[in-house]
Tab-separated table of C-alpha atoms in Angstrom:
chain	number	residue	atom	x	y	z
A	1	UNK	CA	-37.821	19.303	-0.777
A	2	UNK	CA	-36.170	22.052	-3.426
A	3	UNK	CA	-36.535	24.470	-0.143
A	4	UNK	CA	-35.123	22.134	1.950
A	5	UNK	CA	-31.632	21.151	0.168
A	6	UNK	CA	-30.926	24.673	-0.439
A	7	UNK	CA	-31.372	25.847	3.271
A	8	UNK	CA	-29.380	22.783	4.172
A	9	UNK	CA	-26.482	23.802	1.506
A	10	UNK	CA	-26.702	27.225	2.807
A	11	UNK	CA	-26.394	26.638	6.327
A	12	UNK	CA	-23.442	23.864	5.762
A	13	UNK	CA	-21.722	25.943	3.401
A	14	UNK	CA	-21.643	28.979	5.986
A	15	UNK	CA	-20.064	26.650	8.559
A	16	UNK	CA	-17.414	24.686	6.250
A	17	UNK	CA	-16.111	27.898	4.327
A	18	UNK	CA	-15.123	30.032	6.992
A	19	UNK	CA	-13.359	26.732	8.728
A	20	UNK	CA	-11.646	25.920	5.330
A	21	UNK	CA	-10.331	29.765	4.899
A	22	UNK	CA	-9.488	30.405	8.226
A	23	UNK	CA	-5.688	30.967	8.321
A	24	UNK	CA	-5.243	27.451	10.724
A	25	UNK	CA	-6.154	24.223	10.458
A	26	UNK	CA	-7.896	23.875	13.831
A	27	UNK	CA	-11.369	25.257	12.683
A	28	UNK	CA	-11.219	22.928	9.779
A	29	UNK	CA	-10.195	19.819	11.822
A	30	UNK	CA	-12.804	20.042	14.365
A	31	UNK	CA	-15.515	20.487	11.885
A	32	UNK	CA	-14.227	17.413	10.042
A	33	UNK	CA	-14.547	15.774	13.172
A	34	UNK	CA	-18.191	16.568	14.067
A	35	UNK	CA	-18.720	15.549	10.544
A	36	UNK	CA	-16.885	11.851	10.790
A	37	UNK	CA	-18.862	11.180	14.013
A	38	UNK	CA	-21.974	12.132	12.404
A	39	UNK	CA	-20.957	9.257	9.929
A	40	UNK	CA	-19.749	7.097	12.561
A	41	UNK	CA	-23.614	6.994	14.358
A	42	UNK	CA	-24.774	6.605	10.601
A	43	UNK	CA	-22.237	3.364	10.051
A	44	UNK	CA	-23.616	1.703	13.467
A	45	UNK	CA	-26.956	2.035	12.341
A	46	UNK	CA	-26.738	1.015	8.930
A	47	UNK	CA	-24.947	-2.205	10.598
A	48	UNK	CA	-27.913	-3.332	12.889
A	49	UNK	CA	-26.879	-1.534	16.096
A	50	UNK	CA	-29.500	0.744	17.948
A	51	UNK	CA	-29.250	4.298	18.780
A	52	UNK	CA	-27.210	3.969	22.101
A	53	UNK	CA	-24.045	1.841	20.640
A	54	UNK	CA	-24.697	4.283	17.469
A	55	UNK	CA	-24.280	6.880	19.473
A	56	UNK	CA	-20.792	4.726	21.291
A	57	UNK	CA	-19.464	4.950	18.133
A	58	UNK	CA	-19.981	7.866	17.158
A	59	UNK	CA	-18.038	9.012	20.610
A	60	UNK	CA	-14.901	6.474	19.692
A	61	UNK	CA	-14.381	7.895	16.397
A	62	UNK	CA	-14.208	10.970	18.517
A	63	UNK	CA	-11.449	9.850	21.197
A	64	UNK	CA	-9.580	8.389	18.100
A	65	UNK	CA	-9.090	11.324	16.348
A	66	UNK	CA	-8.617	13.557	19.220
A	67	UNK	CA	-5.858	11.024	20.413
A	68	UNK	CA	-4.193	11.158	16.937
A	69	UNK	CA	-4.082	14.875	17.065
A	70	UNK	CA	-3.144	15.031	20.714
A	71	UNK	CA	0.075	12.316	19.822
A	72	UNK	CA	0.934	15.147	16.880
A	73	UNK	CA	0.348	12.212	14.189
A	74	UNK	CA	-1.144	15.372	12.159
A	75	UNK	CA	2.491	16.829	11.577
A	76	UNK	CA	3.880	13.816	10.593
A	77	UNK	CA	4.564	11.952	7.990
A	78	UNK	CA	1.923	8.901	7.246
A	79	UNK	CA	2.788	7.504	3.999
A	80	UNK	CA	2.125	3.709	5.116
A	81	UNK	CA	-1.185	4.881	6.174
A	82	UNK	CA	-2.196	6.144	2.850
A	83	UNK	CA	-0.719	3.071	1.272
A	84	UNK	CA	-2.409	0.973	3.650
A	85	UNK	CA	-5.789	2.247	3.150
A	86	UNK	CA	-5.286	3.024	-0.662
A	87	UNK	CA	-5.209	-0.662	-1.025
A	88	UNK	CA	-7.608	-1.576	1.523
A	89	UNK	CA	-9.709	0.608	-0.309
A	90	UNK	CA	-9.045	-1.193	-3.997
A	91	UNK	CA	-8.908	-4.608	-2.957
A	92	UNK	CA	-11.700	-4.331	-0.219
A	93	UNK	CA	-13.645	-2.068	-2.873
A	94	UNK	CA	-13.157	-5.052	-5.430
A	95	UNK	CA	-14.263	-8.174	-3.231
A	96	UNK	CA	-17.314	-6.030	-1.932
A	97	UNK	CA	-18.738	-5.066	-5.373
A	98	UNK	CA	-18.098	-8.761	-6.728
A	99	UNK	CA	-19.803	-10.138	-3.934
A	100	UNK	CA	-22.898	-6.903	-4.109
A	101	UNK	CA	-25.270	-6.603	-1.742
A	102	UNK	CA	-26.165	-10.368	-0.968
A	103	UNK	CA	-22.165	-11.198	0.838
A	104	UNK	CA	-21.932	-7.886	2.716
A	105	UNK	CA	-24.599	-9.601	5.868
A	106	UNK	CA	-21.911	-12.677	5.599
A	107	UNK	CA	-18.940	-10.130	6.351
A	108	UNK	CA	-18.334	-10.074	10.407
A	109	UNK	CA	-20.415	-7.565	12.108
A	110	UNK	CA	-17.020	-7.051	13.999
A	111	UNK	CA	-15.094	-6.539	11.168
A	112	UNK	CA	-17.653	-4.324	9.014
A	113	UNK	CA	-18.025	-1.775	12.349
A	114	UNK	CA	-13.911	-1.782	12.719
A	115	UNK	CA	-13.423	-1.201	8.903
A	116	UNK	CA	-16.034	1.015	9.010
A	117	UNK	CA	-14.391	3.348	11.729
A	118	UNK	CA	-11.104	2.703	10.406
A	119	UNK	CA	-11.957	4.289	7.019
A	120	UNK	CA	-13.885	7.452	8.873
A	121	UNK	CA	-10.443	7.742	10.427
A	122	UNK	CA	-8.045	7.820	7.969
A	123	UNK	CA	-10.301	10.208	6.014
A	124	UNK	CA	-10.551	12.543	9.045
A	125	UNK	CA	-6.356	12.334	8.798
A	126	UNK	CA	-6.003	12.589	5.079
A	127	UNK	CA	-8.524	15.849	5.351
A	128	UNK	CA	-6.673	17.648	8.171
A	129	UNK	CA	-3.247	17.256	6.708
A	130	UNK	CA	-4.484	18.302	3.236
A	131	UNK	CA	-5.512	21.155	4.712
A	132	UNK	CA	-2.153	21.749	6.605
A	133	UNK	CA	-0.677	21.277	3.167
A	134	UNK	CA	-3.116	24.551	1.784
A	135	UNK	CA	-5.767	24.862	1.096
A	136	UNK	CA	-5.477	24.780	-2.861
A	137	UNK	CA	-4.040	21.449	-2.336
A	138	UNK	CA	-7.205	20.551	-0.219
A	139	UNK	CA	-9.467	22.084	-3.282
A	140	UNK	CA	-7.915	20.333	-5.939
A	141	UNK	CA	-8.869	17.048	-4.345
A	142	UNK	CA	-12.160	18.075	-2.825
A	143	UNK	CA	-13.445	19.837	-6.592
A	144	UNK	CA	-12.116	16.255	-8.124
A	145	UNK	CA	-14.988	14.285	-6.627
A	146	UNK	CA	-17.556	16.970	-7.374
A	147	UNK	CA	-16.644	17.174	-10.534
A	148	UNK	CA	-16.552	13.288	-10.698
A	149	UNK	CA	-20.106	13.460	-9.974
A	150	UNK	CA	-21.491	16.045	-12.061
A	151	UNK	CA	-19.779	15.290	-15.215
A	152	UNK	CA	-21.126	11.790	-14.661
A	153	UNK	CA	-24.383	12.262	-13.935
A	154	UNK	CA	-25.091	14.862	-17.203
A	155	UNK	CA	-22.712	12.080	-19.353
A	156	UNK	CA	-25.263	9.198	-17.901
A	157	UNK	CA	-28.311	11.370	-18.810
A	158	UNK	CA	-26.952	12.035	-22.324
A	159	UNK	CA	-25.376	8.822	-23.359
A	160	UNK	CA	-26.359	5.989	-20.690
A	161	UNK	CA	-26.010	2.536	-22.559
A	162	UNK	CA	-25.645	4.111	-26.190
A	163	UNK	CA	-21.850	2.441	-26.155
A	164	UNK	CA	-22.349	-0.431	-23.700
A	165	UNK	CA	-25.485	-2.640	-23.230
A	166	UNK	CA	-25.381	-3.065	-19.199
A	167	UNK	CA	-25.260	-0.965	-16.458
A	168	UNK	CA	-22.320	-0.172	-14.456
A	169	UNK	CA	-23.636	-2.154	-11.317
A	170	UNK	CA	-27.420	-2.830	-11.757
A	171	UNK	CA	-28.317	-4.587	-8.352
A	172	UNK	CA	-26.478	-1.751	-6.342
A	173	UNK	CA	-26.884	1.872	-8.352
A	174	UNK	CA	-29.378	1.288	-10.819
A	175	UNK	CA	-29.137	4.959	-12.279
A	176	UNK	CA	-24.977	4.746	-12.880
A	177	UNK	CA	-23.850	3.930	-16.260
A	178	UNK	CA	-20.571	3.085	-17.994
A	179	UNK	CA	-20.629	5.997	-20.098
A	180	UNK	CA	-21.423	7.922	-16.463
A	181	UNK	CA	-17.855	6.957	-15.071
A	182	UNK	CA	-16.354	7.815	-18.428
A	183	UNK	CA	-17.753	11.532	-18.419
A	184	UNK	CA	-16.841	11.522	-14.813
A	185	UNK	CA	-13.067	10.569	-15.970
A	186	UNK	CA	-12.884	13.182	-18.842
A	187	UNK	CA	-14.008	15.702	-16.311
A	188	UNK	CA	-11.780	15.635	-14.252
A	189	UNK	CA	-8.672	15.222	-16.542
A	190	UNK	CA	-9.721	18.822	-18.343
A	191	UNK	CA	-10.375	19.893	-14.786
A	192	UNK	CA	-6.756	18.791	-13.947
A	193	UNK	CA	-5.183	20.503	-17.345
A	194	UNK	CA	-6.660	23.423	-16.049
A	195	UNK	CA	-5.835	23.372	-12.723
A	196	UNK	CA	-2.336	23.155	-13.901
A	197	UNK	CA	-2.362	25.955	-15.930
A	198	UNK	CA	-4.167	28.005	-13.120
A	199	UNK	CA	-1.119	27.238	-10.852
A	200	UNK	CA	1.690	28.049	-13.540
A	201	UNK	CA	-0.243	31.297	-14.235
A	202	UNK	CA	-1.323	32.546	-10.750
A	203	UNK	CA	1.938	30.781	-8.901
A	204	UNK	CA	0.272	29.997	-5.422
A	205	UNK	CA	2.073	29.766	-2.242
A	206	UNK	CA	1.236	26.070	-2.272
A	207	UNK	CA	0.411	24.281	-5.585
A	208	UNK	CA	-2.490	21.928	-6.666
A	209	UNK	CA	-2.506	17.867	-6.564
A	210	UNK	CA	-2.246	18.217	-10.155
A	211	UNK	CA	0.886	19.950	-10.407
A	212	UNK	CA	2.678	17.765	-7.711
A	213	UNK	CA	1.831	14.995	-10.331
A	214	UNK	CA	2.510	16.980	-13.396
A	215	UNK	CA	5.848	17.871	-12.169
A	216	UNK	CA	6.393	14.098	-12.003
A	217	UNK	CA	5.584	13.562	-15.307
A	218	UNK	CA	2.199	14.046	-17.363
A	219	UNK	CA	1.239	10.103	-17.210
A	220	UNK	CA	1.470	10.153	-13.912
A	221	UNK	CA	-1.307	12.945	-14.080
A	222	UNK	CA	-3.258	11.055	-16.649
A	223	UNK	CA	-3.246	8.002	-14.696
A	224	UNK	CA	-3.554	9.321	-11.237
A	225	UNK	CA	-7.135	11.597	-11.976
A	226	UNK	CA	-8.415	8.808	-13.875
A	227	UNK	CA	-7.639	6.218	-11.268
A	228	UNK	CA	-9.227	9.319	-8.258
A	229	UNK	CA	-12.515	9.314	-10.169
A	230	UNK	CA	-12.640	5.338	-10.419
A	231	UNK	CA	-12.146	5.241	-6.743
A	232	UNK	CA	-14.493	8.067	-6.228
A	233	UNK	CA	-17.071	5.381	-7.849
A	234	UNK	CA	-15.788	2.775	-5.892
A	235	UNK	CA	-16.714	4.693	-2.670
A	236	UNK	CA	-20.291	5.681	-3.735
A	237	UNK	CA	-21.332	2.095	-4.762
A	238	UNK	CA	-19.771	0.693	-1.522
A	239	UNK	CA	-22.075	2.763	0.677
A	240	UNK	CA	-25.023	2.628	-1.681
A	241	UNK	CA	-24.548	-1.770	-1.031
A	242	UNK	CA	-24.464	-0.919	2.351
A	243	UNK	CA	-27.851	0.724	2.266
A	244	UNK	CA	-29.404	-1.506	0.102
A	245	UNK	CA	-28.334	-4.373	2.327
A	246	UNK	CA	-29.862	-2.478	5.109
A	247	UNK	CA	-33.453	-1.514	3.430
A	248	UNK	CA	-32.495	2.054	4.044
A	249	UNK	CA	-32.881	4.750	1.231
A	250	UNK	CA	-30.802	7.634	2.716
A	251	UNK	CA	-27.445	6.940	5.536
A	252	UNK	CA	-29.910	9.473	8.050
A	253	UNK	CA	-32.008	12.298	7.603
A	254	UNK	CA	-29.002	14.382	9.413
A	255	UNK	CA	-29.270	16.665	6.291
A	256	UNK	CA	-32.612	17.319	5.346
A	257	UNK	CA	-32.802	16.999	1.540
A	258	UNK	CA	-30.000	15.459	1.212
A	259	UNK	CA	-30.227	12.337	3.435
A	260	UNK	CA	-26.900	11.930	5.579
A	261	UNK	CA	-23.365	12.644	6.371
A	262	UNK	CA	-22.521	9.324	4.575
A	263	UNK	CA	-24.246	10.161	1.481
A	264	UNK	CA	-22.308	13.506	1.107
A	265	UNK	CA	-18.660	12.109	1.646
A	266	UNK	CA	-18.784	8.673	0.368
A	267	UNK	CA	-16.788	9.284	-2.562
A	268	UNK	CA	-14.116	11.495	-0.034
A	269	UNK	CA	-13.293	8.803	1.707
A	270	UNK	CA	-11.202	6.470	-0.316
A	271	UNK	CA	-10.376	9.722	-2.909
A	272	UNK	CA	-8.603	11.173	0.358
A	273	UNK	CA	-6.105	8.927	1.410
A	274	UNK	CA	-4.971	8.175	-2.052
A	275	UNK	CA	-4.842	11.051	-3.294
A	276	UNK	CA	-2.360	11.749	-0.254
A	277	UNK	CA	-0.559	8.441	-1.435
A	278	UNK	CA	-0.095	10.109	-4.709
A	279	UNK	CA	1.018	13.391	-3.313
A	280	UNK	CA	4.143	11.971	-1.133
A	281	UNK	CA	4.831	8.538	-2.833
């Protein structure tokens, strides 16, 4: 398995860096959007459908993006979209984990495959024009979730339910704790002080998300990383209720040792369009 995830991280890593460094967007953008319907195929199969309307899907996510790039929609300005989905994704997010795993079968198979494709949309868009933006922009929000996860998951380890007495959401992530999303949250804040710094030091062509929101005023930073890595939760226990109300341990074995596309950008995809919201609010 050990041998596995490595060749796996290897073999993705050799494809997404060269895309993410190359001098345009394009390489980037069309790897995004192999990626999103690679998620797409997972979403119709987590919802019930079988392999050919998975695969439909899959090819729709494909002619929606394409169209959006072919109308130019990457070059212009999409504010309402990001507010949109920023508070489809904290309202949405909300009534989903209240309800946990038992009300997402009662939500319209109609309306959990458009939402669905809707949100792999607006993530491919958020992305791309992050990446059109620079690619130290793109970084700063990409190395937030990462961070997220790893200073949460050594915080859990270490103090899990020394400070509270319940888990953070026991019938949908057993293993996440309180004290998980609060290491997660102080990660990411020292990782945005010093991000910061790193830009007023090194004066990039194109700064951070951090010091577009520093330049705005230092609560602004405070509150906007803090409310990133809440929503970076938020996306990770929506698609882990999604599995669970499926009976399915991994989104697809599209990554071998590391389950599927889903799995890997869960936290991206609300994280994405707000932090956009943030960026040109």
């Amino acid at each position: 398995m050990l041998k596995q995830r490595i060749i796996t991280a290897v073999v993705l890593l050799a494809i997404l860096l060269p895309a993410l460094f190359y001098p345009s967007h394009v390489p980037f953008a069309c790897v995004m959007l192999v990626l999103v319907a690679a998620a797409a195929w997972e979403w119709g199969r987590l919802n019930g459908h079988g392999q050919r309307m998975s695969l439909f899907f899959g090819a729709e996510i494909l002619a929606l993006c394409g169209l959006s790039w072919w109308l130019g929609l990457l070059e212009r300005s999409l504010l309402p979209v990001w507010i949109l989905a920023s508070a489809a994704w904290v309202l949405g997010g909300a009534a989903l984990l209240r309800v946990a795993v038992p009300g997402w079968p009662r939500v319209p198979r109609a309306l959990r495959l458009m939402g669905g494709l809707l949100m792999l949309w607006v993530a491919w868009l958020a992305a791309v024009q992050a990446r059109r933006v620079g690619i130290n922009f793109l970084l700063s929000i990409l190395v937030l979730v990462w961070v997220a996860d790893v200073f949460a998951y050594f915080a859990g380890r270490a103090f899990g339910l020394r400070f509270t007495r319940g888990k953070l959401a026991p019938s949908i992530s057993p293993g996440k704790s309180w004290e998980g999303v609060w290491g997660g949250m102080l990660g990411v804040f020292v990782l945005a002080l010093c991000w910061v710094w790193a830009d007023a030091a090194l004066r990039p062509a194109v700064v951070s998300l951090y010091t577009r929101l520093a330049e705005r005023g230092w609560w602004l930073l405070l509150i906007g990383v803090i409310f990133l890595a809440a929503m970076s939760v938020v996306g990770d226990l929506v698609e882990s209720l999604v599995k669970r109300s499926a009976g399915a341990k991994d989104s697809s074995a599209l990554l071998p040792g590391h389950g599927g596309v889903l799995d890997r950008v869960d936290a991206l995809l609300p994280t994405l369009p707000i932090a956009m919201m943030l960026a040109f609010l």
